[in-house]
Amino acid sequence: MSVQNELGPISITFKRHLPFADNAGIKDRKGNPINLTYHKGRYLTPCQPEYFEFSRNAELRPDDIIVCGYAKTGCHLIWETLNMIRKGKGQYTELGKAAAYLEYAGPELYDNLPSPRILNTHNEFDWLPDKARTYKNKIILSTRNPKDVAVSLYNHHMNLPEMYSYQGEFPDWFELFLDGHVDNGDFFDYHLHWEQAIKENPDHPILVVTYEACREDFRGTIRKLSKFIETPLTEEQVEDIAESISFEAMQKRFEALPTKKLIRKGQVGDWKNWLTEEQSAELDRRSEKLKGTHFEPRFEL
């Protein structure tokens, strides 16, 4: 059975003409439902299947840059940073990421963005638009340790009732995360898919950026990104961007928006305040799958 919410402030912010919808029918172990879209064997952030198909068939341009990543790994931070690098200054984009979000914006928005576009998607490599492989568009792949992702994603679900309608406790939600019954499915399978894509497409320009590296040396990350997209910056420009996109500056930027709760703490290691020893050990065990990959997690600075 499909459940469809009314258009609310977040839907309006994303300029959607259809509300967020649930067709997955997922409940936690205590019976609390969570809105998700299930489409072609994958769990997605609640959307309409036609939006997802729009994203797979998007008309890309050769100079498009695509930010990819599992939910709550830092895609928003990377997207804002890349736009500032393109401008050469610490100025936020007026329309925001909503207009460039392939699964949710719709072609009526992202088709009208001026080039060069910085696009965003949570899709895996084989679900990117076909032209991404034809043009070999540059891809920046955001990643973050699964313990902090779990905590951030739970709070994301709790803080956005218009999208998810979830009211459960963290221990019950955590089981959904382990089962892959959350946005983008199983965290580890998602990243193993990307690891395989990187190996099988050595000529496709893909840069992996970790959230932990951003927090440890953000100026270094800015320089790495500017080099990757071939947009040189002076040290003054690097400093301007770093100050403009600090976590405090981003919180202030989003304070007046319906999506303000998308920005929470931005910390590395907040999982220590949430996970039990047993939960932490389980994620340690599963993280062994990522050992030796581009996505081997780092749980603290």
Short mmCIF file of C-alpha atoms in Angstrom, two decimals:
data_model
loop_
_atom_site.label_atom_id
_atom_site.label_comp_id
_atom_site.label_asym_id
_atom_site.label_seq_id
_atom_site.Cartn_x
_atom_site.Cartn_y
_atom_site.Cartn_z
CA MET A 1 0.00 0.00 0.00
CA SER A 2 1.33 3.43 -0.91
CA VAL A 3 1.08 6.28 1.58
CA GLN A 4 1.36 9.81 0.23
CA ASN A 5 1.90 12.85 2.43
CA GLU A 6 0.59 16.34 1.73
CA LEU A 7 2.85 18.91 0.14
CA GLY A 8 4.65 20.57 3.03
CA PRO A 9 7.41 23.18 3.47
CA ILE A 10 10.21 20.77 2.60
CA SER A 11 8.43 19.63 -0.57
CA ILE A 12 7.94 23.27 -1.46
CA THR A 13 11.62 24.01 -0.78
CA PHE A 14 12.55 21.18 -3.18
CA LYS A 15 10.01 22.72 -5.62
CA ARG A 16 8.26 19.38 -5.96
CA HIS A 17 4.87 19.14 -7.62
CA LEU A 18 4.27 15.79 -5.90
CA PRO A 19 4.61 15.07 -2.16
CA PHE A 20 6.97 12.56 -0.60
CA ALA A 21 5.52 9.06 -0.75
CA ASP A 22 5.94 5.68 0.91
CA ASN A 23 5.44 2.42 -0.94
CA ALA A 24 7.92 0.21 0.94
CA GLY A 25 5.77 -0.61 3.96
CA ILE A 26 8.77 -0.86 6.30
CA LYS A 27 8.29 -0.96 10.09
CA ASP A 28 10.80 -1.31 12.89
CA ARG A 29 10.67 -4.22 15.34
CA LYS A 30 8.15 -2.36 17.50
CA GLY A 31 5.84 -1.62 14.60
CA ASN A 32 6.81 2.01 13.98
CA PRO A 33 6.49 2.75 10.23
CA ILE A 34 9.08 4.67 8.25
CA ASN A 35 8.38 6.22 4.87
CA LEU A 36 10.66 4.95 2.11
CA THR A 37 10.34 4.37 -1.61
CA TYR A 38 11.12 0.89 -2.91
CA HIS A 39 11.92 0.94 -6.60
CA LYS A 40 13.51 -1.72 -8.77
CA GLY A 41 14.96 -3.60 -5.82
CA ARG A 42 16.34 -0.59 -3.94
CA TYR A 43 15.27 1.47 -0.94
CA LEU A 44 15.30 5.20 -1.57
CA THR A 45 14.54 8.41 0.26
CA PRO A 46 10.74 8.82 -0.02
CA CYS A 47 10.07 10.22 -3.47
CA GLN A 48 7.96 9.38 -6.49
CA PRO A 49 9.32 6.63 -8.78
CA GLU A 50 8.98 8.94 -11.78
CA TYR A 51 11.42 11.38 -10.19
CA PHE A 52 13.91 8.58 -9.81
CA GLU A 53 13.49 7.64 -13.45
CA PHE A 54 13.98 11.29 -14.40
CA SER A 55 17.36 11.14 -12.66
CA ARG A 56 18.43 8.01 -14.54
CA ASN A 57 17.57 9.62 -17.87
CA ALA A 58 18.83 13.13 -17.14
CA GLU A 59 20.36 15.01 -20.06
CA LEU A 60 23.88 15.60 -18.83
CA ARG A 61 26.38 18.02 -20.31
CA PRO A 62 30.10 17.28 -20.81
CA ASP A 63 31.16 19.83 -18.18
CA ASP A 64 28.73 18.65 -15.47
CA ILE A 65 30.27 17.59 -12.16
CA ILE A 66 28.38 15.04 -10.08
CA VAL A 67 28.52 14.75 -6.29
CA CYS A 68 27.56 11.23 -5.19
CA GLY A 69 27.36 9.50 -1.84
CA TYR A 70 25.31 7.58 0.69
CA ALA A 71 22.89 9.70 2.72
CA LYS A 72 24.48 11.79 5.51
CA THR A 73 28.07 11.30 4.38
CA GLY A 74 28.68 14.99 3.65
CA CYS A 75 27.28 15.45 0.14
CA HIS A 76 25.80 18.83 1.02
CA LEU A 77 29.12 20.10 2.35
CA ILE A 78 30.95 18.95 -0.78
CA TRP A 79 28.29 20.38 -3.10
CA GLU A 80 28.41 23.83 -1.49
CA THR A 81 32.21 23.78 -1.50
CA LEU A 82 32.41 22.93 -5.20
CA ASN A 83 30.05 25.76 -6.09
CA MET A 84 32.19 28.20 -4.15
CA ILE A 85 35.33 26.91 -5.84
CA ARG A 86 33.70 27.48 -9.24
CA LYS A 87 32.85 31.05 -8.23
CA GLY A 88 36.24 31.63 -6.64
CA LYS A 89 34.66 33.04 -3.49
CA GLY A 90 32.71 32.06 -0.39
CA GLN A 91 29.24 32.80 -1.75
CA TYR A 92 26.31 30.40 -1.40
CA THR A 93 24.23 29.50 -4.44
CA GLU A 94 20.86 31.24 -4.38
CA LEU A 95 18.78 28.23 -5.42
CA GLY A 96 20.65 25.78 -3.21
CA LYS A 97 21.21 22.06 -3.66
CA ALA A 98 17.49 21.37 -4.06
CA ALA A 99 17.60 22.52 -7.69
CA ALA A 100 20.54 20.23 -8.51
CA TYR A 101 19.34 17.11 -6.70
CA LEU A 102 18.63 14.68 -9.53
CA GLU A 103 16.20 12.37 -7.70
CA TYR A 104 14.07 15.15 -6.24
CA ALA A 105 14.35 18.31 -8.30
CA GLY A 106 13.03 17.06 -11.61
CA PRO A 107 14.29 18.13 -15.06
CA GLU A 108 12.26 21.34 -14.98
CA LEU A 109 14.80 22.59 -12.44
CA TYR A 110 18.18 21.04 -13.21
CA ASP A 111 17.77 21.36 -17.00
CA ASN A 112 17.58 25.12 -16.53
CA LEU A 113 20.70 25.48 -14.39
CA PRO A 114 23.53 27.32 -16.15
CA SER A 115 26.72 25.49 -17.03
CA PRO A 116 28.94 24.35 -15.52
CA ARG A 117 26.50 22.54 -13.22
CA ILE A 118 27.32 20.86 -9.93
CA LEU A 119 24.73 18.07 -9.66
CA ASN A 120 23.98 15.79 -6.72
CA THR A 121 22.66 12.26 -6.42
CA HIS A 122 22.68 9.37 -3.93
CA ASN A 123 22.52 6.87 -6.78
CA GLU A 124 25.14 4.18 -7.30
CA PHE A 125 27.38 4.22 -10.36
CA ASP A 126 25.25 1.91 -12.50
CA TRP A 127 22.17 4.04 -11.82
CA LEU A 128 23.74 7.30 -12.94
CA PRO A 129 22.49 8.79 -16.21
CA ASP A 130 23.94 6.96 -19.21
CA LYS A 131 25.69 10.09 -20.42
CA ALA A 132 27.75 10.21 -17.22
CA ARG A 133 29.69 7.27 -18.64
CA THR A 134 29.67 8.62 -22.19
CA TYR A 135 31.04 12.02 -21.18
CA LYS A 136 33.06 10.64 -18.25
CA ASN A 137 31.80 13.46 -16.07
CA LYS A 138 33.95 14.11 -13.03
CA ILE A 139 32.50 12.45 -9.93
CA ILE A 140 33.22 13.42 -6.34
CA LEU A 141 32.21 10.58 -4.05
CA SER A 142 31.54 11.52 -0.44
CA THR A 143 31.97 8.96 2.34
CA ARG A 144 31.90 8.85 6.14
CA ASN A 145 32.29 6.24 8.85
CA PRO A 146 29.13 4.12 9.32
CA LYS A 147 28.80 4.81 13.04
CA ASP A 148 28.43 8.56 12.57
CA VAL A 149 26.28 7.97 9.48
CA ALA A 150 23.90 5.83 11.54
CA VAL A 151 23.52 8.51 14.21
CA SER A 152 23.14 11.31 11.67
CA LEU A 153 20.65 9.38 9.55
CA TYR A 154 18.50 8.47 12.57
CA ASN A 155 18.29 12.13 13.57
CA HIS A 156 17.59 13.03 9.94
CA HIS A 157 14.61 10.66 9.98
CA MET A 158 13.35 11.97 13.31
CA ASN A 159 13.75 15.64 12.40
CA LEU A 160 11.95 15.45 9.06
CA PRO A 161 8.49 14.00 9.82
CA GLU A 162 7.13 15.42 6.56
CA MET A 163 9.41 13.05 4.70
CA TYR A 164 9.72 9.99 6.92
CA SER A 165 6.90 10.02 9.53
CA TYR A 166 9.15 7.99 11.85
CA GLN A 167 8.71 8.08 15.64
CA GLY A 168 10.78 5.15 16.91
CA GLU A 169 13.70 4.97 19.33
CA PHE A 170 17.31 4.67 18.19
CA PRO A 171 17.82 0.98 19.20
CA ASP A 172 14.82 -0.02 17.09
CA TRP A 173 15.84 2.17 14.18
CA PHE A 174 19.41 0.80 14.37
CA GLU A 175 18.10 -2.64 13.40
CA LEU A 176 16.59 -1.08 10.26
CA PHE A 177 20.01 0.36 9.44
CA LEU A 178 21.68 -3.03 9.86
CA ASP A 179 19.03 -4.63 7.64
CA GLY A 180 19.48 -2.00 4.92
CA HIS A 181 15.90 -0.79 5.35
CA VAL A 182 16.90 2.89 5.11
CA ASP A 183 17.73 5.38 2.35
CA ASN A 184 20.19 3.84 -0.14
CA GLY A 185 19.91 0.38 1.41
CA ASP A 186 22.82 -1.42 3.06
CA PHE A 187 25.68 0.98 3.82
CA PHE A 188 28.39 -1.60 3.17
CA ASP A 189 26.90 -3.00 -0.04
CA TYR A 190 26.53 0.56 -1.34
CA HIS A 191 30.23 1.25 -0.86
CA LEU A 192 31.35 -2.13 -2.19
CA HIS A 193 29.36 -1.33 -5.33
CA TRP A 194 31.29 1.92 -5.72
CA GLU A 195 34.61 0.17 -5.06
CA GLN A 196 33.83 -2.25 -7.87
CA ALA A 197 32.82 0.62 -10.15
CA ILE A 198 36.13 2.40 -9.50
CA LYS A 199 38.09 -0.77 -10.33
CA GLU A 200 36.09 -1.49 -13.48
CA ASN A 201 36.24 2.10 -14.77
CA PRO A 202 39.85 3.23 -14.22
CA ASP A 203 39.53 5.91 -16.90
CA HIS A 204 36.52 7.55 -15.25
CA PRO A 205 37.60 10.48 -13.05
CA ILE A 206 36.31 9.69 -9.55
CA LEU A 207 37.61 11.42 -6.42
CA VAL A 208 36.75 9.94 -3.02
CA VAL A 209 36.51 12.53 -0.23
CA THR A 210 35.97 11.49 3.37
CA TYR A 211 33.97 13.54 5.84
CA GLU A 212 36.69 12.95 8.42
CA ALA A 213 39.32 14.51 6.12
CA CYS A 214 37.05 17.52 5.61
CA ARG A 215 36.80 18.07 9.35
CA GLU A 216 40.50 17.47 9.98
CA ASP A 217 41.90 19.65 7.19
CA PHE A 218 39.18 21.46 5.30
CA ARG A 219 41.54 23.83 3.54
CA GLY A 220 43.47 20.84 2.24
CA THR A 221 40.21 19.34 1.00
CA ILE A 222 39.35 22.59 -0.80
CA ARG A 223 42.72 22.51 -2.56
CA LYS A 224 42.23 18.86 -3.54
CA LEU A 225 38.78 19.58 -4.95
CA SER A 226 39.94 22.65 -6.88
CA LYS A 227 42.74 20.63 -8.45
CA PHE A 228 40.38 17.80 -9.38
CA ILE A 229 37.90 20.09 -11.14
CA GLU A 230 40.75 22.12 -12.66
CA THR A 231 39.76 25.41 -11.07
CA PRO A 232 42.86 27.01 -9.50
CA LEU A 233 42.46 29.09 -6.34
CA THR A 234 44.69 31.55 -4.55
CA GLU A 235 45.33 31.04 -0.84
CA GLU A 236 43.10 34.04 -0.17
CA GLN A 237 40.26 32.35 -2.04
CA VAL A 238 40.82 29.09 -0.14
CA GLU A 239 40.61 30.98 3.14
CA ASP A 240 37.47 32.84 2.10
CA ILE A 241 35.72 29.60 1.13
CA ALA A 242 36.84 27.79 4.29
CA GLU A 243 35.45 30.55 6.50
CA SER A 244 32.20 30.80 4.54
CA ILE A 245 31.46 27.09 4.71
CA SER A 246 32.49 26.34 8.27
CA PHE A 247 29.90 24.28 10.12
CA GLU A 248 28.80 27.34 12.09
CA ALA A 249 28.39 29.36 8.88
CA MET A 250 26.32 26.57 7.28
CA GLN A 251 24.06 26.37 10.33
CA LYS A 252 23.47 30.11 10.16
CA ARG A 253 22.79 29.90 6.42
CA PHE A 254 20.07 27.26 6.89
CA GLU A 255 18.57 28.56 10.13
CA ALA A 256 15.65 30.31 8.42
CA LEU A 257 14.87 27.46 5.99
CA PRO A 258 12.46 24.52 6.45
CA THR A 259 15.44 22.26 5.79
CA LYS A 260 17.48 23.71 8.68
CA LYS A 261 17.43 20.37 10.51
CA LEU A 262 19.43 18.83 7.68
CA ILE A 263 22.41 20.45 9.42
CA ARG A 264 22.85 18.96 12.91
CA LYS A 265 26.24 18.68 14.67
CA GLY A 266 28.75 17.91 11.95
CA GLN A 267 31.05 16.13 14.40
CA VAL A 268 33.33 13.15 13.99
CA GLY A 269 32.83 10.68 16.83
CA ASP A 270 29.34 11.68 18.01
CA TRP A 271 28.52 7.98 17.72
CA LYS A 272 30.15 7.50 21.13
CA ASN A 273 27.17 9.31 22.66
CA TRP A 274 24.68 6.97 20.98
CA LEU A 275 25.96 3.48 20.27
CA THR A 276 26.16 0.71 22.85
CA GLU A 277 29.30 -1.42 22.99
CA GLU A 278 27.39 -4.17 21.21
CA GLN A 279 26.17 -1.86 18.43
CA SER A 280 29.66 -0.41 17.97
CA ALA A 281 31.20 -3.88 17.82
CA GLU A 282 28.66 -4.97 15.20
CA LEU A 283 29.59 -2.06 12.94
CA ASP A 284 33.28 -2.80 13.53
CA ARG A 285 32.65 -6.36 12.39
CA ARG A 286 30.77 -5.28 9.27
CA SER A 287 33.38 -2.64 8.46
CA GLU A 288 35.87 -5.44 7.83
CA LYS A 289 34.17 -5.72 4.42
CA LEU A 290 35.65 -2.32 3.55
CA LYS A 291 39.19 -3.05 4.66
CA GLY A 292 41.65 -2.20 1.91
CA THR A 293 39.08 -0.27 -0.13
CA HIS A 294 38.73 3.47 -0.73
CA PHE A 295 36.09 3.40 2.01
CA GLU A 296 37.89 1.85 4.97
CA PRO A 297 36.30 3.84 7.81
CA ARG A 298 37.95 6.12 10.31
CA PHE A 299 35.91 6.44 13.47
CA GLU A 300 37.66 9.37 15.16
CA LEU A 301 40.20 12.08 14.42
#
